[in-house]
Amino acid sequence: MPGPGNRSPVLAPAAKQGGQYVAGVISRPGRGAYAAGAFRLPASGSLATIGRKSAVADFGWIKIWGAPAWWLWGFIHVGFLVGMRNRVSTMVNWFWAYLTFGGGIRLITGAESIAAGSPDRPNSRS
């Protein structure tokens, strides 16, 4: 994990914690960044989903992989959502996608592309 002088990982938790730190420094009138001390990212671990029922979780003191890490990833991410309605709708959408083998992402990998300003993309600029 990052220490003094090291870079923070490019992940949402690090960005959120860094933002909270900067907001605290700015909100203290008459104090500069030096008075606040260096930003230190607590080692909270990492989660990554790889595919259907496949993920990894590394919390330093424990490492989990496979289906248990995939379920943990889902529960943690739903827990960070704001509002019960968002949590329930996300769980219903994920459950439906799981049952129907629905893909969550569409990638354009071919050589063909839609030209900007064409009838297929009316709102784009030429």
Short mmCIF file of C-alpha atoms in Angstrom, two decimals:
data_model
loop_
_atom_site.label_atom_id
_atom_site.label_comp_id
_atom_site.label_asym_id
_atom_site.label_seq_id
_atom_site.Cartn_x
_atom_site.Cartn_y
_atom_site.Cartn_z
CA MET A 1 0.00 0.00 0.00
CA PRO A 2 1.12 3.57 -0.52
CA GLY A 3 3.32 5.19 2.05
CA PRO A 4 4.91 8.63 2.40
CA GLY A 5 6.08 9.82 -1.01
CA ASN A 6 4.37 6.97 -2.86
CA ARG A 7 1.48 7.33 -5.25
CA SER A 8 -2.04 6.35 -4.27
CA PRO A 9 -3.79 3.73 -6.40
CA VAL A 10 -6.07 5.04 -9.13
CA LEU A 11 -9.24 3.69 -7.53
CA ALA A 12 -12.45 5.28 -6.30
CA PRO A 13 -11.79 4.78 -2.56
CA ALA A 14 -8.42 6.53 -2.80
CA ALA A 15 -10.01 9.41 -4.73
CA LYS A 16 -12.82 9.76 -2.19
CA GLN A 17 -10.43 9.78 0.76
CA GLY A 18 -8.11 12.23 -0.98
CA GLY A 19 -11.07 14.51 -1.70
CA GLN A 20 -12.16 14.43 1.92
CA TYR A 21 -8.61 15.30 3.00
CA VAL A 22 -8.40 18.26 0.60
CA ALA A 23 -11.86 19.49 1.65
CA GLY A 24 -10.69 19.44 5.27
CA VAL A 25 -7.54 21.39 4.43
CA ILE A 26 -9.49 24.01 2.46
CA SER A 27 -12.18 24.41 5.12
CA ARG A 28 -9.65 25.30 7.84
CA PRO A 29 -9.14 29.06 7.54
CA GLY A 30 -5.66 30.33 8.29
CA ARG A 31 -4.02 26.94 8.02
CA GLY A 32 -2.04 25.71 5.08
CA ALA A 33 -1.49 22.24 3.71
CA TYR A 34 1.68 21.87 5.81
CA ALA A 35 -0.27 22.32 9.05
CA ALA A 36 -2.64 19.52 8.05
CA GLY A 37 0.13 16.97 7.52
CA ALA A 38 0.70 14.59 4.65
CA PHE A 39 -2.17 12.62 3.19
CA ARG A 40 -2.02 8.98 4.21
CA LEU A 41 -4.21 6.40 2.55
CA PRO A 42 -5.34 3.76 5.05
CA ALA A 43 -4.84 0.20 3.81
CA SER A 44 -8.46 -0.82 3.32
CA GLY A 45 -7.83 -3.49 0.66
CA SER A 46 -8.87 -4.05 -2.92
CA LEU A 47 -11.77 -5.73 -4.69
CA ALA A 48 -11.96 -6.62 -8.37
CA THR A 49 -14.54 -8.57 -10.31
CA ILE A 50 -13.19 -10.66 -13.16
CA GLY A 51 -16.32 -12.27 -14.55
CA ARG A 52 -19.34 -14.35 -13.70
CA LYS A 53 -18.77 -15.77 -10.21
CA SER A 54 -15.12 -14.78 -10.38
CA ALA A 55 -13.46 -12.02 -8.38
CA VAL A 56 -10.54 -11.34 -6.09
CA ALA A 57 -10.44 -9.59 -2.73
CA ASP A 58 -7.23 -8.64 -0.95
CA PHE A 59 -7.46 -7.04 2.47
CA GLY A 60 -3.83 -7.65 3.43
CA TRP A 61 -4.62 -10.01 6.28
CA ILE A 62 -6.95 -12.18 4.14
CA LYS A 63 -7.22 -12.97 0.44
CA ILE A 64 -10.41 -14.34 -1.12
CA TRP A 65 -11.03 -15.40 -4.71
CA GLY A 66 -13.68 -17.07 -6.83
CA ALA A 67 -17.40 -17.06 -6.06
CA PRO A 68 -17.07 -15.93 -2.39
CA ALA A 69 -15.12 -12.84 -3.48
CA TRP A 70 -17.68 -12.20 -6.24
CA TRP A 71 -20.57 -12.23 -3.74
CA LEU A 72 -18.57 -10.04 -1.35
CA TRP A 73 -17.87 -7.57 -4.18
CA GLY A 74 -21.61 -7.38 -4.93
CA PHE A 75 -22.68 -6.88 -1.31
CA ILE A 76 -20.06 -4.20 -0.68
CA HIS A 77 -20.93 -2.28 -3.83
CA VAL A 78 -24.66 -2.39 -3.14
CA GLY A 79 -23.93 -1.23 0.41
CA PHE A 80 -22.24 1.93 -0.91
CA LEU A 81 -25.29 2.92 -2.96
CA VAL A 82 -27.38 5.77 -1.59
CA GLY A 83 -31.01 5.00 -0.79
CA MET A 84 -32.95 1.78 -0.46
CA ARG A 85 -34.64 2.26 -3.85
CA ASN A 86 -31.26 2.36 -5.62
CA ARG A 87 -30.05 -0.71 -3.74
CA VAL A 88 -33.16 -2.74 -4.52
CA SER A 89 -33.30 -1.73 -8.20
CA THR A 90 -29.60 -2.53 -8.62
CA MET A 91 -30.03 -5.94 -7.00
CA VAL A 92 -33.06 -6.69 -9.20
CA ASN A 93 -31.16 -5.62 -12.33
CA TRP A 94 -28.10 -7.67 -11.38
CA PHE A 95 -30.26 -10.70 -10.53
CA TRP A 96 -32.06 -10.48 -13.89
CA ALA A 97 -28.77 -10.11 -15.76
CA TYR A 98 -27.43 -13.13 -13.86
CA LEU A 99 -30.47 -15.29 -14.70
CA THR A 100 -30.60 -14.30 -18.35
CA PHE A 101 -26.82 -14.24 -18.90
CA GLY A 102 -27.26 -10.60 -19.89
CA GLY A 103 -24.09 -8.72 -20.68
CA GLY A 104 -23.46 -5.58 -18.70
CA ILE A 105 -21.06 -3.95 -21.13
CA ARG A 106 -20.87 -3.65 -24.87
CA LEU A 107 -17.48 -3.12 -26.47
CA ILE A 108 -16.87 -1.94 -29.99
CA THR A 109 -13.84 -3.88 -31.15
CA GLY A 110 -14.26 -3.97 -34.94
CA ALA A 111 -12.63 -1.73 -37.52
CA GLU A 112 -15.96 -0.18 -38.52
CA SER A 113 -17.02 3.02 -36.80
CA ILE A 114 -19.90 5.44 -37.15
CA ALA A 115 -18.78 8.77 -38.56
CA ALA A 116 -19.55 11.84 -36.46
CA GLY A 117 -22.54 13.74 -37.80
CA SER A 118 -24.01 10.74 -39.60
CA PRO A 119 -27.75 9.95 -39.31
CA ASP A 120 -26.89 7.26 -36.75
CA ARG A 121 -25.35 9.94 -34.50
CA PRO A 122 -27.49 13.04 -35.03
CA ASN A 123 -26.34 14.91 -31.90
CA SER A 124 -22.62 14.64 -32.60
CA ARG A 125 -20.51 17.36 -34.13
CA SER A 126 -18.81 17.02 -37.50
#
